[in-house]
PDB file of N, CA and C in Angstrom:
ATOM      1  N   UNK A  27     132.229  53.011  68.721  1.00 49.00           N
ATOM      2  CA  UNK A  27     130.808  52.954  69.023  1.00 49.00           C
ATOM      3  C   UNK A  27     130.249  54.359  68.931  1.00 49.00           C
ATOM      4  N   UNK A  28     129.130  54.682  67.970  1.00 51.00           N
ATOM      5  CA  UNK A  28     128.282  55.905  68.104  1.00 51.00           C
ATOM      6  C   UNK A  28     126.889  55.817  68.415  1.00 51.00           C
ATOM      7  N   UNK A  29     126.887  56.773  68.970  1.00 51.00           N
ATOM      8  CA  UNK A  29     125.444  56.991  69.857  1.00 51.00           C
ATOM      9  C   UNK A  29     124.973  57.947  68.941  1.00 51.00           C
ATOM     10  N   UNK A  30     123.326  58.088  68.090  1.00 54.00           N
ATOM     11  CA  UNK A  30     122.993  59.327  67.602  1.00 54.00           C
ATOM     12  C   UNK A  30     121.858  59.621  69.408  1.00 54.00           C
ATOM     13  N   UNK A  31     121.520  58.500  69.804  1.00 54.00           N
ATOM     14  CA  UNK A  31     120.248  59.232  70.523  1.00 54.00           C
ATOM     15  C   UNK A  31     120.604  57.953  71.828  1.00 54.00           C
ATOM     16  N   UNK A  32     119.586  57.660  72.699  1.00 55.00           N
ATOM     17  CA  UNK A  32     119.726  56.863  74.117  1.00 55.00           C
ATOM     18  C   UNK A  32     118.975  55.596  73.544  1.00 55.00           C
ATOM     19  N   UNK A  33     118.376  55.501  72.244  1.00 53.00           N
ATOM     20  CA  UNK A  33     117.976  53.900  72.137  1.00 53.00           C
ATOM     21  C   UNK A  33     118.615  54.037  70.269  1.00 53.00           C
ATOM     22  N   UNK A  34     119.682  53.976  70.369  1.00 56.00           N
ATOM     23  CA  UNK A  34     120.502  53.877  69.219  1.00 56.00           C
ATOM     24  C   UNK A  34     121.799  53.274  69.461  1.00 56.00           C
ATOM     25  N   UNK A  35     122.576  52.824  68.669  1.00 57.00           N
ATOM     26  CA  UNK A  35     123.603  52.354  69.162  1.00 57.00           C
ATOM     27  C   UNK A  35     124.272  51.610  67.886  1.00 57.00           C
ATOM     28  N   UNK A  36     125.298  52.102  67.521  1.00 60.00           N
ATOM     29  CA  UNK A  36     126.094  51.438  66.109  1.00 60.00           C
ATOM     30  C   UNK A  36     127.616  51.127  66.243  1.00 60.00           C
ATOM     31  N   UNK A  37     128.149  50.198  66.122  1.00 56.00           N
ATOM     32  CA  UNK A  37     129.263  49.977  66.336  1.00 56.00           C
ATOM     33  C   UNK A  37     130.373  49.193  65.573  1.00 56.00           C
ATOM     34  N   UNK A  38     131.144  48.980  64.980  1.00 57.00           N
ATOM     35  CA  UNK A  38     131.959  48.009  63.746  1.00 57.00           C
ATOM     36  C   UNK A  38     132.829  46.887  64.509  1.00 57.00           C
ATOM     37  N   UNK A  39     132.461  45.654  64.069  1.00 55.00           N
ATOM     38  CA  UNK A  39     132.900  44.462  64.395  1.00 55.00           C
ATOM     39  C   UNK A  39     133.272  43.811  63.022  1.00 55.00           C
ATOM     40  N   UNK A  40     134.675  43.737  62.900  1.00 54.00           N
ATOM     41  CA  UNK A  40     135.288  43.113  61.346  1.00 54.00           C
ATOM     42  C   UNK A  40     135.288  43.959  59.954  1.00 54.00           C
ATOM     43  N   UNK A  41     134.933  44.435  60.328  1.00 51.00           N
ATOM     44  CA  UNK A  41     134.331  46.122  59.588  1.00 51.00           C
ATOM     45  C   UNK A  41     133.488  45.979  58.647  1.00 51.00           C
ATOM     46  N   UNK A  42     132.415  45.611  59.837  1.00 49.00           N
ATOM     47  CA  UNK A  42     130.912  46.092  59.453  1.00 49.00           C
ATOM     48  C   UNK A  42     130.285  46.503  60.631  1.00 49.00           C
ATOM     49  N   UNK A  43     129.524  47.326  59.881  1.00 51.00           N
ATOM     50  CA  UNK A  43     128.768  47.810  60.837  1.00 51.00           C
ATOM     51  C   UNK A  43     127.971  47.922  61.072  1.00 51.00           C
ATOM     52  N   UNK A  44     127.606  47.736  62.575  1.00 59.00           N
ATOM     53  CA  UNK A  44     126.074  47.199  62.846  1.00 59.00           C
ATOM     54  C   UNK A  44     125.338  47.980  63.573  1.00 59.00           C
ATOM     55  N   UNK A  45     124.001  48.401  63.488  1.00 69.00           N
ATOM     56  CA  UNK A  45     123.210  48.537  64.382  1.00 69.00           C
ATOM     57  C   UNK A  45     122.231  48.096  64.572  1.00 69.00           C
ATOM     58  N   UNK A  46     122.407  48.066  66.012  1.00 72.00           N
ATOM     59  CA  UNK A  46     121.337  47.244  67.205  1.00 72.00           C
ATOM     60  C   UNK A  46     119.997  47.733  66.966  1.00 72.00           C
ATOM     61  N   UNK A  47     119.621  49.370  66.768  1.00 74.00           N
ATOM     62  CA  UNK A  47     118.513  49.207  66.795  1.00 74.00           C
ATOM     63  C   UNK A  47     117.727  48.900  65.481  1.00 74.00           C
ATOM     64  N   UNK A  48     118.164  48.668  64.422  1.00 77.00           N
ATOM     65  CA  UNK A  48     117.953  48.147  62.982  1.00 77.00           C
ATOM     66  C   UNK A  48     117.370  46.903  63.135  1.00 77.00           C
ATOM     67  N   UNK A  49     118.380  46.268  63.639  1.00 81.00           N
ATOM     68  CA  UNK A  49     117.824  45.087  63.835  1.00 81.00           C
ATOM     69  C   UNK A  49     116.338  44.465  64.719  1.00 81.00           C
ATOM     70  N   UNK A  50     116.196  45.571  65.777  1.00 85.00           N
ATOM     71  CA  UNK A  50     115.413  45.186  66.692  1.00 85.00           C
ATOM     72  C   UNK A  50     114.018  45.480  65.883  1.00 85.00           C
ATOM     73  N   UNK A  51     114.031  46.619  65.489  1.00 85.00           N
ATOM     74  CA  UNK A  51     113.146  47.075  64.221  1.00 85.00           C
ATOM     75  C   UNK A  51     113.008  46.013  63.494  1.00 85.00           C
ATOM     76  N   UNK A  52     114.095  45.234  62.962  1.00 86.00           N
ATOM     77  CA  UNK A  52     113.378  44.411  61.576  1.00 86.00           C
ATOM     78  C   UNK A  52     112.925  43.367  62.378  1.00 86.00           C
ATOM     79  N   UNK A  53     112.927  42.802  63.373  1.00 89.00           N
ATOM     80  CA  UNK A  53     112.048  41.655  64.173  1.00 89.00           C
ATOM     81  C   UNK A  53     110.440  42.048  64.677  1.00 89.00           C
ATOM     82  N   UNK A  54     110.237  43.651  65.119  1.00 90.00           N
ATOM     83  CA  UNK A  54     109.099  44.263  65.591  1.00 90.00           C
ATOM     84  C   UNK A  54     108.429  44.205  64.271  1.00 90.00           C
ATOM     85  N   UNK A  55     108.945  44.985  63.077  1.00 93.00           N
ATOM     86  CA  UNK A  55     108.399  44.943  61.752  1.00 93.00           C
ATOM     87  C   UNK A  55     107.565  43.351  61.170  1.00 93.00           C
ATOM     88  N   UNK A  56     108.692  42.649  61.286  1.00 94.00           N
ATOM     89  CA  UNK A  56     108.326  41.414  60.829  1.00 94.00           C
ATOM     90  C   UNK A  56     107.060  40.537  61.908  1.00 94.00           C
ATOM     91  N   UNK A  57     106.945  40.414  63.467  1.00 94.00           N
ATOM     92  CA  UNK A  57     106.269  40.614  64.202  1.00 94.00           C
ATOM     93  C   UNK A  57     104.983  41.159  63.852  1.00 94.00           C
ATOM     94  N   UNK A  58     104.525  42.498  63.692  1.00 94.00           N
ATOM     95  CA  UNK A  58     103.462  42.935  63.087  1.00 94.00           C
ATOM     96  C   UNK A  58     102.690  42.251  61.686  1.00 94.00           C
ATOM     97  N   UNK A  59     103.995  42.112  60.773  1.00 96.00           N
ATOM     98  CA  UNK A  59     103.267  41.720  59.203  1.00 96.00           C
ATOM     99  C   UNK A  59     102.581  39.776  60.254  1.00 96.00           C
ATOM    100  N   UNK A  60     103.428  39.631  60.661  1.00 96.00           N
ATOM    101  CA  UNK A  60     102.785  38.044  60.618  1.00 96.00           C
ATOM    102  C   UNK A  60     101.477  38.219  61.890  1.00 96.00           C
ATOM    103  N   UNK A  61     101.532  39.096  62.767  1.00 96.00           N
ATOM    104  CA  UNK A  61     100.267  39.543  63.346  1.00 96.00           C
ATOM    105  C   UNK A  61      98.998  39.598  62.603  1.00 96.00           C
ATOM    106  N   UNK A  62      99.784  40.676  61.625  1.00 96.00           N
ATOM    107  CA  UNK A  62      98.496  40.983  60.858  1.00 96.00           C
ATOM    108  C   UNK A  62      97.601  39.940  59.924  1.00 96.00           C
ATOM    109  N   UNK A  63      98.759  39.268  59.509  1.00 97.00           N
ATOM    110  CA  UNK A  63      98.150  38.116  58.730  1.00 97.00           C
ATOM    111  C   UNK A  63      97.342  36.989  59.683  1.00 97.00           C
ATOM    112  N   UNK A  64      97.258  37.041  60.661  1.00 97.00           N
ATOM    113  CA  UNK A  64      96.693  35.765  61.731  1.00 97.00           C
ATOM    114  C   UNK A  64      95.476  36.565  62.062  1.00 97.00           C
ATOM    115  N   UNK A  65      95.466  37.905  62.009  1.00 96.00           N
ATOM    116  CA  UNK A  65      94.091  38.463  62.390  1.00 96.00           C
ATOM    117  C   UNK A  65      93.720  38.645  61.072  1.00 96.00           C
ATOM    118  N   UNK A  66      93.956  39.096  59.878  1.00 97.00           N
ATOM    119  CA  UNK A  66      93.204  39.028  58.800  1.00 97.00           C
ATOM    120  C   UNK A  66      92.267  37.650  58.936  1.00 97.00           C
ATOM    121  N   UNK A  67      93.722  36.337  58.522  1.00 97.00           N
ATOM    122  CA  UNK A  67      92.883  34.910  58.571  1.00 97.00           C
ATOM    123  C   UNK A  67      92.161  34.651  59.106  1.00 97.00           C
ATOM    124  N   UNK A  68      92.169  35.084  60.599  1.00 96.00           N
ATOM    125  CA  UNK A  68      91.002  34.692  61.557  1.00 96.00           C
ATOM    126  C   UNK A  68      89.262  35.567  60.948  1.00 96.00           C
ATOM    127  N   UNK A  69      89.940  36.669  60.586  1.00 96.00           N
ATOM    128  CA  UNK A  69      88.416  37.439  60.292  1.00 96.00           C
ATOM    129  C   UNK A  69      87.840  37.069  59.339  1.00 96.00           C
ATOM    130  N   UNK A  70      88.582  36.347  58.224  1.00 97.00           N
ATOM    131  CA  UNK A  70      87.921  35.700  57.032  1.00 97.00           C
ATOM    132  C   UNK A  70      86.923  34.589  57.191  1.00 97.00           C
ATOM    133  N   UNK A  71      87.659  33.696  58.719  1.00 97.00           N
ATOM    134  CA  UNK A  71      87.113  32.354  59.426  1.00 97.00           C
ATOM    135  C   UNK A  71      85.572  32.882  59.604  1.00 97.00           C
ATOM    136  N   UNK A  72      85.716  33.636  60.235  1.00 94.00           N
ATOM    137  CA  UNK A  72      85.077  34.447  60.709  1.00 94.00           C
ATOM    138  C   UNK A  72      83.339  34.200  59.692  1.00 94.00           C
ATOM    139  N   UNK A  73      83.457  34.548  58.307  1.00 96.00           N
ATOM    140  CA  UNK A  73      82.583  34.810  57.503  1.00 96.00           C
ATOM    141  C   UNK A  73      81.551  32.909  57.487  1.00 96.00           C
ATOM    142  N   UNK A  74      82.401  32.184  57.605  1.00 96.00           N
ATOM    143  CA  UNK A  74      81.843  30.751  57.454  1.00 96.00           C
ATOM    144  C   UNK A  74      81.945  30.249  59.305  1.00 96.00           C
ATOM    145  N   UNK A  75      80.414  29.592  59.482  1.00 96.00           N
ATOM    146  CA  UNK A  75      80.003  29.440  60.781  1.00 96.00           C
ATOM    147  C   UNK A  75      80.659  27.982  61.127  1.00 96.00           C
ATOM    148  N   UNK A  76      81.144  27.094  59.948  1.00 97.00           N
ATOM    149  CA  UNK A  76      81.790  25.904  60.013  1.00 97.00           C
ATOM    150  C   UNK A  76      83.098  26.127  60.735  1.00 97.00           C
ATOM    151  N   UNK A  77      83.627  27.349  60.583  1.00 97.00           N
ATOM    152  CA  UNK A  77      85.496  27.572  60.622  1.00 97.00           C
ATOM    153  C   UNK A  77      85.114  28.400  61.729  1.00 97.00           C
ATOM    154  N   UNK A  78      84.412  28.810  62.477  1.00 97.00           N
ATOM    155  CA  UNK A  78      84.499  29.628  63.510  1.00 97.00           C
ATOM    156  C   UNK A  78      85.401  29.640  64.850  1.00 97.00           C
ATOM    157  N   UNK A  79      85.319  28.176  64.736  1.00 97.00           N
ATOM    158  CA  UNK A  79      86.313  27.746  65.822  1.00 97.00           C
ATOM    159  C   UNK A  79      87.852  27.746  65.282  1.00 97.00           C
ATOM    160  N   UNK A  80      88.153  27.892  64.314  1.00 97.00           N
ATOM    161  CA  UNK A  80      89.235  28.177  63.838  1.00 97.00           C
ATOM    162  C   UNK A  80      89.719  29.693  63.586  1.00 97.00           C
ATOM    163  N   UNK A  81      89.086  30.226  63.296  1.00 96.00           N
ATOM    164  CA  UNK A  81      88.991  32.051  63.637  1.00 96.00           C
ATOM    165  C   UNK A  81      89.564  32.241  65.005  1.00 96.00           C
ATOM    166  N   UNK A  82      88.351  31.760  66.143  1.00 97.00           N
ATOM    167  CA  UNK A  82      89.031  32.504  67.340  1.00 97.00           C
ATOM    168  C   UNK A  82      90.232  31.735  67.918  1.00 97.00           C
ATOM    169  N   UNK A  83      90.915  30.643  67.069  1.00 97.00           N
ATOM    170  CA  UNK A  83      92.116  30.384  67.971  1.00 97.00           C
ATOM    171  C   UNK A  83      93.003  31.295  67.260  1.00 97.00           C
ATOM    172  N   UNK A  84      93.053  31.504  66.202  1.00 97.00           N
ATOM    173  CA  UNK A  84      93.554  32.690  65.204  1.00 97.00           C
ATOM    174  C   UNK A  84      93.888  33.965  66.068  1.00 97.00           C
ATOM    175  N   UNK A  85      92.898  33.924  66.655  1.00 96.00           N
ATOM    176  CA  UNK A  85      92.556  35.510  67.328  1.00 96.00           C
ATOM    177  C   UNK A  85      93.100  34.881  68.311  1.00 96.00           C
ATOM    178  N   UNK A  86      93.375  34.084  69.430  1.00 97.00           N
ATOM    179  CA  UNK A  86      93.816  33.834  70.397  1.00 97.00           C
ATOM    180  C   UNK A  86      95.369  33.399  70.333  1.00 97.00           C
ATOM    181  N   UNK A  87      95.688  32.892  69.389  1.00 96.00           N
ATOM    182  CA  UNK A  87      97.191  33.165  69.198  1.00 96.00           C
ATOM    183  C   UNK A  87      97.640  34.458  68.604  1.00 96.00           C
ATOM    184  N   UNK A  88      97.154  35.468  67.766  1.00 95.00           N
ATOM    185  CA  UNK A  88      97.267  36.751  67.886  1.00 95.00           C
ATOM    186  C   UNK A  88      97.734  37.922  68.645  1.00 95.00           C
ATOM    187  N   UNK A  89      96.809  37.081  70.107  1.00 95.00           N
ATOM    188  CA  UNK A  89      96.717  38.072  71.202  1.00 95.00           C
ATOM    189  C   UNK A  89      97.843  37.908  72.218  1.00 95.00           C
ATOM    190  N   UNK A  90      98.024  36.017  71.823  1.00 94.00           N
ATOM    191  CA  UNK A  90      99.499  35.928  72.621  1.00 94.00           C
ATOM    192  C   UNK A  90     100.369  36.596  72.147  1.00 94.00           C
ATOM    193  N   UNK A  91     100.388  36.785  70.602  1.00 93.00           N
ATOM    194  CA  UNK A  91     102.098  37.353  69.813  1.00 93.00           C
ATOM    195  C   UNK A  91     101.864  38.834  70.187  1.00 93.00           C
ATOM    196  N   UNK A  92     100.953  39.399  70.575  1.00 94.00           N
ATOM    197  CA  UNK A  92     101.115  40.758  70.765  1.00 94.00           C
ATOM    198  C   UNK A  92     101.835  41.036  71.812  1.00 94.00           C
ATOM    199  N   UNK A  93     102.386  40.119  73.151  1.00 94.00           N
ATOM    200  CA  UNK A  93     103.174  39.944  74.273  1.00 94.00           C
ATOM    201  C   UNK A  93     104.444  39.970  73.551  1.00 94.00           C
ATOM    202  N   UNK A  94     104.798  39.646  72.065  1.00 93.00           N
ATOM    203  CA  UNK A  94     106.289  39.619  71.316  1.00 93.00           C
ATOM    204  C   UNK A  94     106.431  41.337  71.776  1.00 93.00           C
ATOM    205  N   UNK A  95     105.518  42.018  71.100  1.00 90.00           N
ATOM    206  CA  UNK A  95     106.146  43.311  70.835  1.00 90.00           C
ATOM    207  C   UNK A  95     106.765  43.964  72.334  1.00 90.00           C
ATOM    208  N   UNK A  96     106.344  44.238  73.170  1.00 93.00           N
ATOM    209  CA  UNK A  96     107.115  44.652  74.393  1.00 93.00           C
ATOM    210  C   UNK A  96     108.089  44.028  74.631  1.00 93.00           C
ATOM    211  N   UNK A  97     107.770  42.942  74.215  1.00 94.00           N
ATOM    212  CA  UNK A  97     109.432  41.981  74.621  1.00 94.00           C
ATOM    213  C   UNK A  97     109.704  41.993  73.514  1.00 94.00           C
ATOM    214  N   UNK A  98     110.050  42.688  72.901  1.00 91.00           N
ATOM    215  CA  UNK A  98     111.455  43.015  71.787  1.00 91.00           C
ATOM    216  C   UNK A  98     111.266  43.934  72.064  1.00 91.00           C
ATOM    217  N   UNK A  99     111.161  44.852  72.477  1.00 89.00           N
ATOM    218  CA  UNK A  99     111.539  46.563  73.038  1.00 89.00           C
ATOM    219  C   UNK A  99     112.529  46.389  74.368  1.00 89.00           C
ATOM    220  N   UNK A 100     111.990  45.414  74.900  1.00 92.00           N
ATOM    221  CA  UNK A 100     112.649  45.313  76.428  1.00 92.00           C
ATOM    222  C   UNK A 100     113.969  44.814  76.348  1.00 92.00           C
ATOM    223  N   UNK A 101     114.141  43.962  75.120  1.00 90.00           N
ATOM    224  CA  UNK A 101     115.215  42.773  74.611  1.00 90.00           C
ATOM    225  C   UNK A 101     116.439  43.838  74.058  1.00 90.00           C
ATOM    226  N   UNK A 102     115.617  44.626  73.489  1.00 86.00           N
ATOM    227  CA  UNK A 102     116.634  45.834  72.513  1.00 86.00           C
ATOM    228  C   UNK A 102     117.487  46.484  73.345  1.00 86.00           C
ATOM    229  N   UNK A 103     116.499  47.258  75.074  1.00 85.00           N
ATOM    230  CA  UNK A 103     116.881  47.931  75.836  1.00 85.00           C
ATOM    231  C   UNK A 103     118.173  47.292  76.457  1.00 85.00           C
ATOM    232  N   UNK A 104     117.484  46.189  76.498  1.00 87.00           N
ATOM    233  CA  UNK A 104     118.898  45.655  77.633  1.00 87.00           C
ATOM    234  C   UNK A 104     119.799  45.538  76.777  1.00 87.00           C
ATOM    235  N   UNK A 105     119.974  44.578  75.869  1.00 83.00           N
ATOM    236  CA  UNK A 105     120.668  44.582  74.837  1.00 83.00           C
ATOM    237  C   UNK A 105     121.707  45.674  74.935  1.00 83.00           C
ATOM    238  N   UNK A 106     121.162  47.134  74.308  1.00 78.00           N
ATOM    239  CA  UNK A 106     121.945  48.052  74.286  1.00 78.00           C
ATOM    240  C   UNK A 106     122.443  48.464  75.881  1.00 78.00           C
ATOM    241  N   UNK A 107     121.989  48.565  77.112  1.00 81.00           N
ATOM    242  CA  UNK A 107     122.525  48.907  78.240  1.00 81.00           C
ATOM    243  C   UNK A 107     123.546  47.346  78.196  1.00 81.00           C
ATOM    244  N   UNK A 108     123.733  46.760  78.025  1.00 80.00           N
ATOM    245  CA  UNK A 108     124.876  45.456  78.407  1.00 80.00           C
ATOM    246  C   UNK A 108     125.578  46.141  77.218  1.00 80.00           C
ATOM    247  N   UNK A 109     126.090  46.275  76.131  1.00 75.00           N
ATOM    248  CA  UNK A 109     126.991  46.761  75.341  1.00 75.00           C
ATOM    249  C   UNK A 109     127.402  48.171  75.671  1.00 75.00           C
ATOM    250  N   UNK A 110     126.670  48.949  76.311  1.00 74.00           N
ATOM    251  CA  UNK A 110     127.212  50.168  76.745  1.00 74.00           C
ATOM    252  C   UNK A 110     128.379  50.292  78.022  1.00 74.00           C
ATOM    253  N   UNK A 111     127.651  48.995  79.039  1.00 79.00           N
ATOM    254  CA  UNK A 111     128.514  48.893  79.705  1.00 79.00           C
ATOM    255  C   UNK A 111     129.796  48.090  79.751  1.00 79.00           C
ATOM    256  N   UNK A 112     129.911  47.693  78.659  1.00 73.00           N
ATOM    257  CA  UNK A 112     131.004  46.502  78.665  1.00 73.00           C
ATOM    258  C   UNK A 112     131.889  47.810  77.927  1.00 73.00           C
ATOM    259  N   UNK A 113     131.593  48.890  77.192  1.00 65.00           N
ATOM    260  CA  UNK A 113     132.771  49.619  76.892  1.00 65.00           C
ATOM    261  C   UNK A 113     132.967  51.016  77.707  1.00 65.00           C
TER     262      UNK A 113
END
C-alpha cells in the first residue's frame, strides 16, 4: 500500500493496481457531466412557456444530485480511513 498524500491511497490486489482515489474522481466527474446536462435541459425548458413545468423539476432534481457530490467525498474518506486501518 502507498500513500503519495492523506486522501490518496493505492494498493495491488491480484496484481493490479488500484486506486481509491481515481475512482472516487471518476464517479464525482461523471456526477457533474450528468448535472450539467439536467441543468442545461432544464434551461432550454425554460425558453417554451408550455415545458416550464418541466424545466423546474429539471432544476429540482439537479439540486437534489448536488447532495451526490459531498457524499462521494465523504464515501471516499471513509473508504480510505477503513482500508488504512485494516492494515
Amino acid at each position: 500500500m502507498h500513500t503519495k498524500n492523506k486522501n490518496e491511497l493505492e494498493f495491488t490486489i491480484f496484481n493490479i493496481d488500484v486506486k481509491v482515489v481515481t475512482f472516487y474522481k471518476f464517479l464525482y466527474q461523471i456526477n457533474d457531466i450528468i448535472l450539467a446536462m439536467i441543468f442545461i435541459t432544464g434551461s432550454f425548458l425554460f425558453f417554451n412557456e408550455s415545458t416550464t413545468f418541466a424545466g423546474t423539476v429539471l432544476f429540482v432534481i439537479g439540486s437534489f444530485q448536488m447532495l451526490i457530490r459531498p457524499l462521494i467525498a465523504i464515501s471516499r474518506d471513509i473508504h480510505i480511513s477503513k482500508i488504512r486501518k485494516e492494515n
